Coordinates of C-alpha atoms and ligand atoms in Angstrom, one line a residue:
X171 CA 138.5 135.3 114.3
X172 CA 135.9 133.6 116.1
X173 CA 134.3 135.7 118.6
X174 CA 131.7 135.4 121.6
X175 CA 129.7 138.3 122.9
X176 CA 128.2 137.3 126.4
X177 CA 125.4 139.9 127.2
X178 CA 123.4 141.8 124.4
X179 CA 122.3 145.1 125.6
X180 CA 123.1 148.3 124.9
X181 CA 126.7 147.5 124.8
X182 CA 126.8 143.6 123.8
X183 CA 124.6 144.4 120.8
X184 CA 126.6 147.0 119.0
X185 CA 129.8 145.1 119.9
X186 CA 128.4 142.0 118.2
X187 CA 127.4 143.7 115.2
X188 CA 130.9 145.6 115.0
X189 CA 132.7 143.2 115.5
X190 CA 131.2 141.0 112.7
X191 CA 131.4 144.4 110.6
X192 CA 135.4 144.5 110.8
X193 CA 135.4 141.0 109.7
X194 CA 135.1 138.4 112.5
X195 CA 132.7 135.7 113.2
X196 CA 130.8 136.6 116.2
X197 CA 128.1 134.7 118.4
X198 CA 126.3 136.4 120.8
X199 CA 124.9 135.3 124.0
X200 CA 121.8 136.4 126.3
X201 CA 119.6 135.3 128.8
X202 CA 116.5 136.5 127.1
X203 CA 115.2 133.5 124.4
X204 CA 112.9 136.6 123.0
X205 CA 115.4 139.4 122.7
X206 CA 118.3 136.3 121.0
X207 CA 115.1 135.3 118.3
X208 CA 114.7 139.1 117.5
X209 CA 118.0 139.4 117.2
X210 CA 118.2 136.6 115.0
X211 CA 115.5 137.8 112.7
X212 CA 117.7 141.0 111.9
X213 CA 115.4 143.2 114.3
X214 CA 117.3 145.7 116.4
X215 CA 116.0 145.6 120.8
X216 CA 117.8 149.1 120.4
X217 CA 118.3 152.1 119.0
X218 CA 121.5 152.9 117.6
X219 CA 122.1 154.8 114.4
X220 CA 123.6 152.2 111.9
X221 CA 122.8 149.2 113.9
X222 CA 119.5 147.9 112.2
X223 CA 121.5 147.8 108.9
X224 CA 124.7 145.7 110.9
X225 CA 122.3 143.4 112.0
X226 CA 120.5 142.6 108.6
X227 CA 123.3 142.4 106.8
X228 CA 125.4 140.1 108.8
X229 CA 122.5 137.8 110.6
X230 CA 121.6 137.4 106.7
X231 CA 124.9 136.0 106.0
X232 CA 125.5 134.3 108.7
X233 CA 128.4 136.0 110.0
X234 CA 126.5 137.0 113.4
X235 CA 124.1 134.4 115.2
X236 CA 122.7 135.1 118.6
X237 CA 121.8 132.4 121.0
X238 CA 121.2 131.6 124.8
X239 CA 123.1 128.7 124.3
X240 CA 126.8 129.8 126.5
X241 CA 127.9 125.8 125.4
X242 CA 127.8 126.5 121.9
X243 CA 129.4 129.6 122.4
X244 CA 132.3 128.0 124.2
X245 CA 132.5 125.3 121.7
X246 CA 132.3 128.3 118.8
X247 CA 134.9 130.9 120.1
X248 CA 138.4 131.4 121.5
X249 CA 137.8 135.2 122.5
X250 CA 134.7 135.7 124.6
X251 CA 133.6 139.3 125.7
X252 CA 131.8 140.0 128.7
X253 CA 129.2 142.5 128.3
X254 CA 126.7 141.7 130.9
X255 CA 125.2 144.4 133.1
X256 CA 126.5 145.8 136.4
X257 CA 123.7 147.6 137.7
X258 CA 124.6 149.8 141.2
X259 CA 124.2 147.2 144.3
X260 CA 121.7 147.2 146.4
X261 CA 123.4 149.5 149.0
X262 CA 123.3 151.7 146.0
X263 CA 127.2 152.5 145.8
X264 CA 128.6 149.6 144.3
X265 CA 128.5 147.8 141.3
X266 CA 126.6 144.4 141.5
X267 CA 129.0 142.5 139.4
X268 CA 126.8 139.5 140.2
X269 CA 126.0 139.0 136.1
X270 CA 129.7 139.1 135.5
X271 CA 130.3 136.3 138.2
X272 CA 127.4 134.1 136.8
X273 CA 128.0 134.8 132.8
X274 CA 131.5 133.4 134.0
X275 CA 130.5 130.7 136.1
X276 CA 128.1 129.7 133.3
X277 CA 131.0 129.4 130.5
X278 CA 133.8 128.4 132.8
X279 CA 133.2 124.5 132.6
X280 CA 133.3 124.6 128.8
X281 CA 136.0 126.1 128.4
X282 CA 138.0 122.9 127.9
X283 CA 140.7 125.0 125.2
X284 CA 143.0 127.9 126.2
X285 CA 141.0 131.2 125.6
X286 CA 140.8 134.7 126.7
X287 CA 138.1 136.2 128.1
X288 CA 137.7 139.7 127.7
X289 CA 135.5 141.6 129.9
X290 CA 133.9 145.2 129.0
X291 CA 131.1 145.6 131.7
X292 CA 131.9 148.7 133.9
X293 CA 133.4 146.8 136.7
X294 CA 135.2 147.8 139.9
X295 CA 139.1 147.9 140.2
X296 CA 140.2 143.9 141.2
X297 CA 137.1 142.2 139.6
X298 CA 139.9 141.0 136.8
X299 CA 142.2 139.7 139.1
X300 CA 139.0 137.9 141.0
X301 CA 137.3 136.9 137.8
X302 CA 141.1 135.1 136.5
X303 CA 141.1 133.2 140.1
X304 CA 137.8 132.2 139.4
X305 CA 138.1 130.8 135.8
X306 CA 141.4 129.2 136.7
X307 CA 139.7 127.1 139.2
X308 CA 136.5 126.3 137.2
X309 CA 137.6 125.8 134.2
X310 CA 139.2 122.6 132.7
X311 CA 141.7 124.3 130.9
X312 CA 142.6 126.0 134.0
X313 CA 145.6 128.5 133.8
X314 CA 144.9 128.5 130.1
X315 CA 141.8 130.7 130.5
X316 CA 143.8 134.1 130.2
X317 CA 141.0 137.5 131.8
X318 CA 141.8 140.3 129.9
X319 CA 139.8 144.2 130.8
X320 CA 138.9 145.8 127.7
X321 CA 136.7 148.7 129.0
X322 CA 134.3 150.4 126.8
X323 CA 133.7 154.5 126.3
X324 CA 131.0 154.5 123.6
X325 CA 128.3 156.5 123.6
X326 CA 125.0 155.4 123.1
X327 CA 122.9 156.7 120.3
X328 CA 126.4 156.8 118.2
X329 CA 127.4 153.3 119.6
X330 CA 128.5 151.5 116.2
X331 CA 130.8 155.0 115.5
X332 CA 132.1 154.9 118.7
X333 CA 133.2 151.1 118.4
X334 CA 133.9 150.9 114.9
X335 CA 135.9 154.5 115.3
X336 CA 137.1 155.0 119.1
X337 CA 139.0 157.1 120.4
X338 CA 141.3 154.7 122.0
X339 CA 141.5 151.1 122.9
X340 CA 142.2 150.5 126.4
X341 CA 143.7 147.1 127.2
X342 CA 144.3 146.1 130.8
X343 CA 145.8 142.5 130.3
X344 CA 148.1 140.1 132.7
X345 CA 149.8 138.5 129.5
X346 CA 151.8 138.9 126.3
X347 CA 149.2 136.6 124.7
X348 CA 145.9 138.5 125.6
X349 CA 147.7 141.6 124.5
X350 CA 148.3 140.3 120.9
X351 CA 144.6 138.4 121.2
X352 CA 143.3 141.9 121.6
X353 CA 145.3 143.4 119.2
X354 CA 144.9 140.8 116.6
X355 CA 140.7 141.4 117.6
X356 CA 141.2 145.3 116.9
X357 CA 143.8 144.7 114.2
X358 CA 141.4 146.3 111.6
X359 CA 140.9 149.7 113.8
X360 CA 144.5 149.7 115.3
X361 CA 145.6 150.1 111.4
X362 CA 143.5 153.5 111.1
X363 CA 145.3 154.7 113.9
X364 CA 143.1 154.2 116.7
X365 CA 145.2 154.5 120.0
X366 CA 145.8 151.1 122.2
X367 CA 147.1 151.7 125.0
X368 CA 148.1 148.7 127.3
X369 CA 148.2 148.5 130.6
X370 CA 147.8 146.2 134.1
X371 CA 144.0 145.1 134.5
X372 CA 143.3 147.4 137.8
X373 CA 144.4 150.5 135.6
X374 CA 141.9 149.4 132.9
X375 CA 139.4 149.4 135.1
X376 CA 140.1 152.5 136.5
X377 CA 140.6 154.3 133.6
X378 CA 136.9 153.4 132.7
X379 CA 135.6 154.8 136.4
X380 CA 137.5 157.9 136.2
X381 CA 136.5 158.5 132.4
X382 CA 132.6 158.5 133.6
X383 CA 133.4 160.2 136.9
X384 CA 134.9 163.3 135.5
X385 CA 132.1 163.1 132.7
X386 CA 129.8 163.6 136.0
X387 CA 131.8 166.2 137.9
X388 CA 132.2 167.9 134.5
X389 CA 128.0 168.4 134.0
X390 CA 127.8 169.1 137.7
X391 CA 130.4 171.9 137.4
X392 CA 128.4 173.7 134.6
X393 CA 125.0 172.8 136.5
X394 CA 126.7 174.3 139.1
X395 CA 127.9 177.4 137.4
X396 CA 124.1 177.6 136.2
X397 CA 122.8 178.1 139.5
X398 CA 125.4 181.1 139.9
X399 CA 124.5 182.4 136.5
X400 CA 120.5 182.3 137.6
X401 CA 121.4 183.8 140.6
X402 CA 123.7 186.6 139.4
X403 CA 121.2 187.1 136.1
X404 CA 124.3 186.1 133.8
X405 CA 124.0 183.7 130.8
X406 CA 125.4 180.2 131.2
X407 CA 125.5 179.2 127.5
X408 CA 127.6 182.3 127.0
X409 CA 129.5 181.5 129.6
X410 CA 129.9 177.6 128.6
X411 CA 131.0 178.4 124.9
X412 CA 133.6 181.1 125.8
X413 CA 135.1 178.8 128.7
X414 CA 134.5 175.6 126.1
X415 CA 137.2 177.2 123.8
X416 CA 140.0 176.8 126.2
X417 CA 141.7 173.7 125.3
X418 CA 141.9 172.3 128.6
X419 CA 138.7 172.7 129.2
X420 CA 137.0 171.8 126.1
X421 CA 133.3 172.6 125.0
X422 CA 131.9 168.8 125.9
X423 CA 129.7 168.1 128.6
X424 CA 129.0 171.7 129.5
X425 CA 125.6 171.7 128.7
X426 CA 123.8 173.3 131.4
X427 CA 120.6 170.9 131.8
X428 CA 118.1 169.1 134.3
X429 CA 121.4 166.7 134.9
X430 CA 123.4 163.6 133.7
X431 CA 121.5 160.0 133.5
X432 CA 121.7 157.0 132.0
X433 CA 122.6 153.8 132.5
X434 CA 126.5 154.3 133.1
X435 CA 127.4 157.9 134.6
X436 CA 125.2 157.9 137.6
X437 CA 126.0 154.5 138.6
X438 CA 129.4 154.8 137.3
X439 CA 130.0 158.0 139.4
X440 CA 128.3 156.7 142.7
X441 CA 130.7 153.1 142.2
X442 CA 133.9 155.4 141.6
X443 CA 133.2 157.6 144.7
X444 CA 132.6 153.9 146.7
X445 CA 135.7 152.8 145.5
X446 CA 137.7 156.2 146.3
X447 CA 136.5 155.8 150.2
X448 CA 137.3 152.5 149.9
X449 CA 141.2 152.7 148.6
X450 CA 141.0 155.6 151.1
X451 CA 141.1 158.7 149.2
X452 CA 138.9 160.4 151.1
X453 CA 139.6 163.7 149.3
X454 CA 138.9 162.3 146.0
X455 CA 135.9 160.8 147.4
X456 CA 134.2 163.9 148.5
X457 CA 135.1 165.5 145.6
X458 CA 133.2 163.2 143.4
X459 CA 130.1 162.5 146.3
X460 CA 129.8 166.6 145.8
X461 CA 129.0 165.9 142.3
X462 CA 126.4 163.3 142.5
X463 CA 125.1 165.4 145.3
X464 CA 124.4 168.5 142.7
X465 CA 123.0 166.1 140.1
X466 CA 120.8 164.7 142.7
X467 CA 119.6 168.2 143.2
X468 CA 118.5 169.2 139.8
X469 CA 115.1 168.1 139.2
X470 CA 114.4 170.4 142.3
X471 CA 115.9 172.9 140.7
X472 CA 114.1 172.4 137.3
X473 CA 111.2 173.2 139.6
X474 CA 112.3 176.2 140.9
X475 CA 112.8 177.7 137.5
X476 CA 108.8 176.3 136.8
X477 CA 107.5 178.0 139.8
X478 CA 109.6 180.7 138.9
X479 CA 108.4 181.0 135.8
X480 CA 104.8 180.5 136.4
X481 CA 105.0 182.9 139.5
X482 CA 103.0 180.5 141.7
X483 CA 103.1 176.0 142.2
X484 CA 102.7 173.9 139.6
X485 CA 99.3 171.8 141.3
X486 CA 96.5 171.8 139.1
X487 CA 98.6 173.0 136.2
X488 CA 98.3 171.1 132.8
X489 CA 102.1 170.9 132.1
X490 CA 103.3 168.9 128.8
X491 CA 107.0 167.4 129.4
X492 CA 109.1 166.7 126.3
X493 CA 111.3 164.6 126.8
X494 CA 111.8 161.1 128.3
X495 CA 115.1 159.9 127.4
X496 CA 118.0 160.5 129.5
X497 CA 119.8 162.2 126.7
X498 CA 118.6 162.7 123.1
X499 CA 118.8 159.9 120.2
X500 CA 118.3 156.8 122.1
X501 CA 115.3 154.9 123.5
X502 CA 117.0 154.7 127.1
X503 CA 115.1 155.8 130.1
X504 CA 117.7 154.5 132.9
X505 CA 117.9 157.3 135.4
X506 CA 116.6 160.0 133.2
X507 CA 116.6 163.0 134.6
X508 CA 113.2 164.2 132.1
X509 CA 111.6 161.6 134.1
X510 CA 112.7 162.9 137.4
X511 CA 111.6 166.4 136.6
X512 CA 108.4 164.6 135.1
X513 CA 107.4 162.5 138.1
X514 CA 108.6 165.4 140.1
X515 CA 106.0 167.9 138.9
X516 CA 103.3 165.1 138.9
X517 CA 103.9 164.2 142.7
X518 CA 103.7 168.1 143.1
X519 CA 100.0 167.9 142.1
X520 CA 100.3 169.0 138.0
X521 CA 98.9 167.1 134.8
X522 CA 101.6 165.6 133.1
X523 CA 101.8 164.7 130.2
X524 CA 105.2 163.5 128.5
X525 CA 105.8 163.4 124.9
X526 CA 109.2 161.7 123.4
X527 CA 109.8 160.9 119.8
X528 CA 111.4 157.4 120.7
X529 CA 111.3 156.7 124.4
X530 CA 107.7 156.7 125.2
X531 CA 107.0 153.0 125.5
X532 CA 110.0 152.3 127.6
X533 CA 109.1 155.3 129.8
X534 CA 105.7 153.5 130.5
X535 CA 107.0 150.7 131.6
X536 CA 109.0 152.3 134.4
X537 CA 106.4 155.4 135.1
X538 CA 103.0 154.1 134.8
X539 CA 101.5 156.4 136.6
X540 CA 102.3 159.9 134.0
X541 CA 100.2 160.2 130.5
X542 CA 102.0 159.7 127.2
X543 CA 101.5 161.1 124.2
X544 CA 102.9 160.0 121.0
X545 CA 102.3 163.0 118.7
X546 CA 104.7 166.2 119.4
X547 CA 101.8 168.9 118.5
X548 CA 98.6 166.4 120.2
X549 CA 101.0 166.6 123.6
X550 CA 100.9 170.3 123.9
X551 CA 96.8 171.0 123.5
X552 CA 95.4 172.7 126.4
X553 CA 98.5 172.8 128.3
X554 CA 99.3 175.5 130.7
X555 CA 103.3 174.8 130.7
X556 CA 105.9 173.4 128.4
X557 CA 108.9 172.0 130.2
X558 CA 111.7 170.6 127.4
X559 CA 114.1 168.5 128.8
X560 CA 115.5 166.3 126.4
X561 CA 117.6 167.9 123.9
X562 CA 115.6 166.3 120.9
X563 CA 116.0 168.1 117.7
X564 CA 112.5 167.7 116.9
X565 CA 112.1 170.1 119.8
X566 CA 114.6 172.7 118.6
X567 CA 112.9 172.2 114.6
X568 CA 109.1 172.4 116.2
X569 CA 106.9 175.0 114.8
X570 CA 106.9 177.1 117.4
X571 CA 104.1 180.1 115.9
X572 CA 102.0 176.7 115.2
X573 CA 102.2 175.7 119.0
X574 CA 101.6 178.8 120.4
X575 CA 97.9 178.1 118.6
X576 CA 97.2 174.8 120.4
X577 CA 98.3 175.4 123.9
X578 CA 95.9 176.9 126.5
X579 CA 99.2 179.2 127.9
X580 CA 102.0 179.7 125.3
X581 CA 104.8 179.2 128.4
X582 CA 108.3 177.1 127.8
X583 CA 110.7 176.4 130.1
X584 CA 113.5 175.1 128.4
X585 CA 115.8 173.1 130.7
X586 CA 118.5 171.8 127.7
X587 CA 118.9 175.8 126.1
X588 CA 118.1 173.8 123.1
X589 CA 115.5 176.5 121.5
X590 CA 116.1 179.9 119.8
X591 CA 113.9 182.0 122.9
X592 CA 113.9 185.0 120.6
X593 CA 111.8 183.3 117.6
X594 CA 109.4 181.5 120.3
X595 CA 109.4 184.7 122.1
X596 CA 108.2 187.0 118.8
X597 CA 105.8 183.9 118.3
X598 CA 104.0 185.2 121.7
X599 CA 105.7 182.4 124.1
X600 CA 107.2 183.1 127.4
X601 CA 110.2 181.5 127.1
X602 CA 113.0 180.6 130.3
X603 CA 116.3 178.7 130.1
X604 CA 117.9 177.4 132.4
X605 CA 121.1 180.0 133.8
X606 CA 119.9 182.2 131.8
X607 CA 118.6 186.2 132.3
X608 CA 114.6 186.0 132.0
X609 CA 114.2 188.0 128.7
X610 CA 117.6 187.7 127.0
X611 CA 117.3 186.3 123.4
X612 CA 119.4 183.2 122.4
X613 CA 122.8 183.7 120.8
X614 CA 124.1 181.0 118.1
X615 CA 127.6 182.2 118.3
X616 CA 130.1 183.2 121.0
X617 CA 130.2 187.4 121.0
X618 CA 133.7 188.5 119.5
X619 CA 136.5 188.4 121.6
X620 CA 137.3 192.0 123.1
Ligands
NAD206 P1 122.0 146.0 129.6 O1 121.3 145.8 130.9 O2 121.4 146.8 128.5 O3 122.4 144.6 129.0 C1 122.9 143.5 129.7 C2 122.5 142.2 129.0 O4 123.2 141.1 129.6 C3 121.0 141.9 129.1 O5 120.5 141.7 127.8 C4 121.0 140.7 130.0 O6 119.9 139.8 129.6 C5 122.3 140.0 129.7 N1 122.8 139.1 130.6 C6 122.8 139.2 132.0 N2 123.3 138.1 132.5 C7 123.7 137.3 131.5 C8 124.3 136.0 131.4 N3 124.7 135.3 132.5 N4 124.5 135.5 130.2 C9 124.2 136.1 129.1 N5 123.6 137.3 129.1 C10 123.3 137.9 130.3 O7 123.3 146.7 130.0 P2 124.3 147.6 129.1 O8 123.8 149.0 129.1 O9 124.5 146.9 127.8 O10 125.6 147.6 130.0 C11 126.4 146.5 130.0 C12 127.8 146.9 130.7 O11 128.4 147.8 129.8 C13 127.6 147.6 132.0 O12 128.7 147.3 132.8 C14 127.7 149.1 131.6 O13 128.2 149.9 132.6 C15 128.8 149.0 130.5 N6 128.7 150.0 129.5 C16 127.5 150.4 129.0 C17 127.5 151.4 128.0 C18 126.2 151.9 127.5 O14 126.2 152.8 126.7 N7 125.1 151.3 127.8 C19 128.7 152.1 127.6 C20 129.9 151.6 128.2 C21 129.9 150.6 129.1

């Protein structure tokens, strides 16, 4: 099938490239001449495992093109995704779907053929319905422009598994043809067993919030849990992998940590709680507003366990943060909380410098004002305090008895439980983790049960 991809970011890019992967011929659309020429060239904006070799093999054969042309890309395809950003409104609550509206407005007096446009930005419940209204009246095939919500759930970092191997499709169509459009589109997943399940448009879009939202509630519950654990001098990883085993529960997302970031959960989280007071579930929406609230609180409570740790402020001390990426394997800074806990040490009058093994030239372009360090052993010289909050492997794999010899103050407070305390500790470090007792070596496994 011919395909459009309307928006190449973090989502539109691996889309593209998977989609050409499972057969199609896909175009793909941006704003950004210089990010479309990359592109072009087979070099990846992004970093995805298994993306870089998608691109070069199908830009090569011409399977995948990118362009800032949206004509061409009318004239080319039948099927055109949306996957243009919705960054949180400027009232910070609600999604600014104003890229959705002007990708659409953009293609809509091109699309002289009946097609179906397929939207998988994050959006809030209605925007299909509105976006359908829209095209209908814009377009010059008119009724024959069918708006289909396809919303996505991949991860980043594992973004070409994720859409070549989901966990399920969701479908949220107002027609019998945009259902078999997006089946026929999927066809080659769907026959592996991937689950489709096909609904109205507002349930699509719902499903998508309330996926991300109990992501959110489900790191602030553990966060939460940590602060009890801290407090009561009980062990929060114990406690996450013996509660993780219950089926209904599940281990995911019950990492204790500095909190959840990104360019989706926060946003998505603060736009689902918007929409909850809006549809007036007031419940619902103080449910979910208490779990922002916590994640909003945890860079001061990354500090706490510093000046805990250090027994006095953290002004004037030399700390090294690793760590700049919201999460670990991806170059993406968007509201990461390392950064938080980063800037918030600095504006508390301590040294920083921040040491990432991917994300330290995007991280400079937002915080300016903190010192970067490219080399994992050259960031820790002379400093006073390790804080690691990024759950790197590097970090885990570091050579800990090496370390100890270049740092003025062999301290580590690890905010991810991502180390094994007991080998830094017999290395000489001072080691604490987050809702965890002070001098408790790490356990791999869960104790026995009974
Ligand atoms: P992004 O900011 O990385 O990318 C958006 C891209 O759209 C940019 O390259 C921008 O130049 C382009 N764009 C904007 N207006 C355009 C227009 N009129 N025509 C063509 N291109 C245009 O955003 P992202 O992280 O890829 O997110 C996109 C959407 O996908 C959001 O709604 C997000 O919530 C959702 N989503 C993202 C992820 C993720 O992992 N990042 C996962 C699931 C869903």
């Amino acid at each position: 099938m011919r395909l459009s991809v309307i928006g190449c970011g973090h989502l539109g890019i691996p889309h593209a490239a998977a989609m050409a992967e499972i057969g199609h011929e896909v175009v793909g659309v941006d704003l950004d001449r210089a990010k479309t020429d990359r592109l072009n060239s087979g070099q990846c904006p992004i970093h995805e495992d298994g993306l870089a070799r998608l691109l070069a093999t199908h830009t090569a054969t011409g399977r995948l093109r990118f362009t800032t042309g949206i004509t061409e890309a009318a004239a080319f395809a039948d099927v055109h995704f949306l996957a243009v950003g919705t960054p949180i409104d400027a009232d910070g609550r609600s999604y600014d779907t104003g890229q959705v509206f002007a990708a659409a407005r953009a293609l809509a007096p091109h699309l002289t053929r009946p097609c179906v446009v397929i939207g998988k930005s994050t959006v809030t419940v209605g925007t299909t319905g509105r976006l359908a209204a829209l095209l209908a009246r814009l377009a010059p095939a008119g009724d024959g422009v069918d708006v289909a919500w396809n919303p996505e759930f991949l991860r980043e970092g594992h973004a070409i598994e994720d859409t070549l191997r989901p966990d399920r499709i969701v479908a949220g169509v107002s027609s019998q043809h945009a259902e078999d459009v997006i089946r026929a589109v999927y066809a080659p997943l769907l026959a592996n067993n991937v689950p489709l399940y096909v609904t109205d448009p507002a349930t699509a879009e719902l499903i998508k919030g309330a996926a991300n939202a109990y992501l959110g509630m489900k790191i602030s519950f553990i966060n939460g849990v940590a602060d009890m654990c801290a407090a009561a001098g009980a062990d929060v990883q114990q406690l996450a992998e013996a509660l993780g085993t219950d089926p209904r529960i599940g281990r995911g997302s019950l990492g204790a940590g500095p909190g959840y970031g990104g360019g989706c959960l926060p946003k998505d989280l603060r736009a689902f709680t918007a929409s909850a007071e809006a549809l007036g579930a007031h419940d619902a929406a103080a449910l979910l507003r208490a779990a922002g609230q916590l994640n909003d609180s945890r860079p001061a409570a990354a500090l706490r366990l510093v000046e805990e740790t250090l027994g006095h402020g953290v002004g004037g001390v030399k700390v090294t943060v690793w760590g700049a990426s919201f999460k670990a394997g991806t170059e993406d800074v968007r509201e990461s909380p390392a950064l938080a806990v980063a800037a918030l040490l600095h504006r508390r009058g301590a040294a920083v410098t921040v040491h990432d093994p991917l994300a330290g030239p995007t991280a400079l372009a937002g915080h300016p004002g903190l010192d970067y360090e490219e080399d994992l052993e050259a960031s820790v010289k002379g400093a006073e305090l390790v804080v690691l909050a990024t759950e790197w492997p590097q970090f885990r794999e570091a050579d800990h008895e090496r370390l100890a010899g270049l740092v003025a103050r062999p301290v580590l407070v690890d905010l991810r439980n991502l180390v094994d305390a007991g080998t830094w500790r017999a290395a000489g470090w001072t080691v604490r983790q987050l809702g965890r007792p002070a001098h408790r070596s790490a356990r791999r496994s869960p104790p026995a049960p009974g």
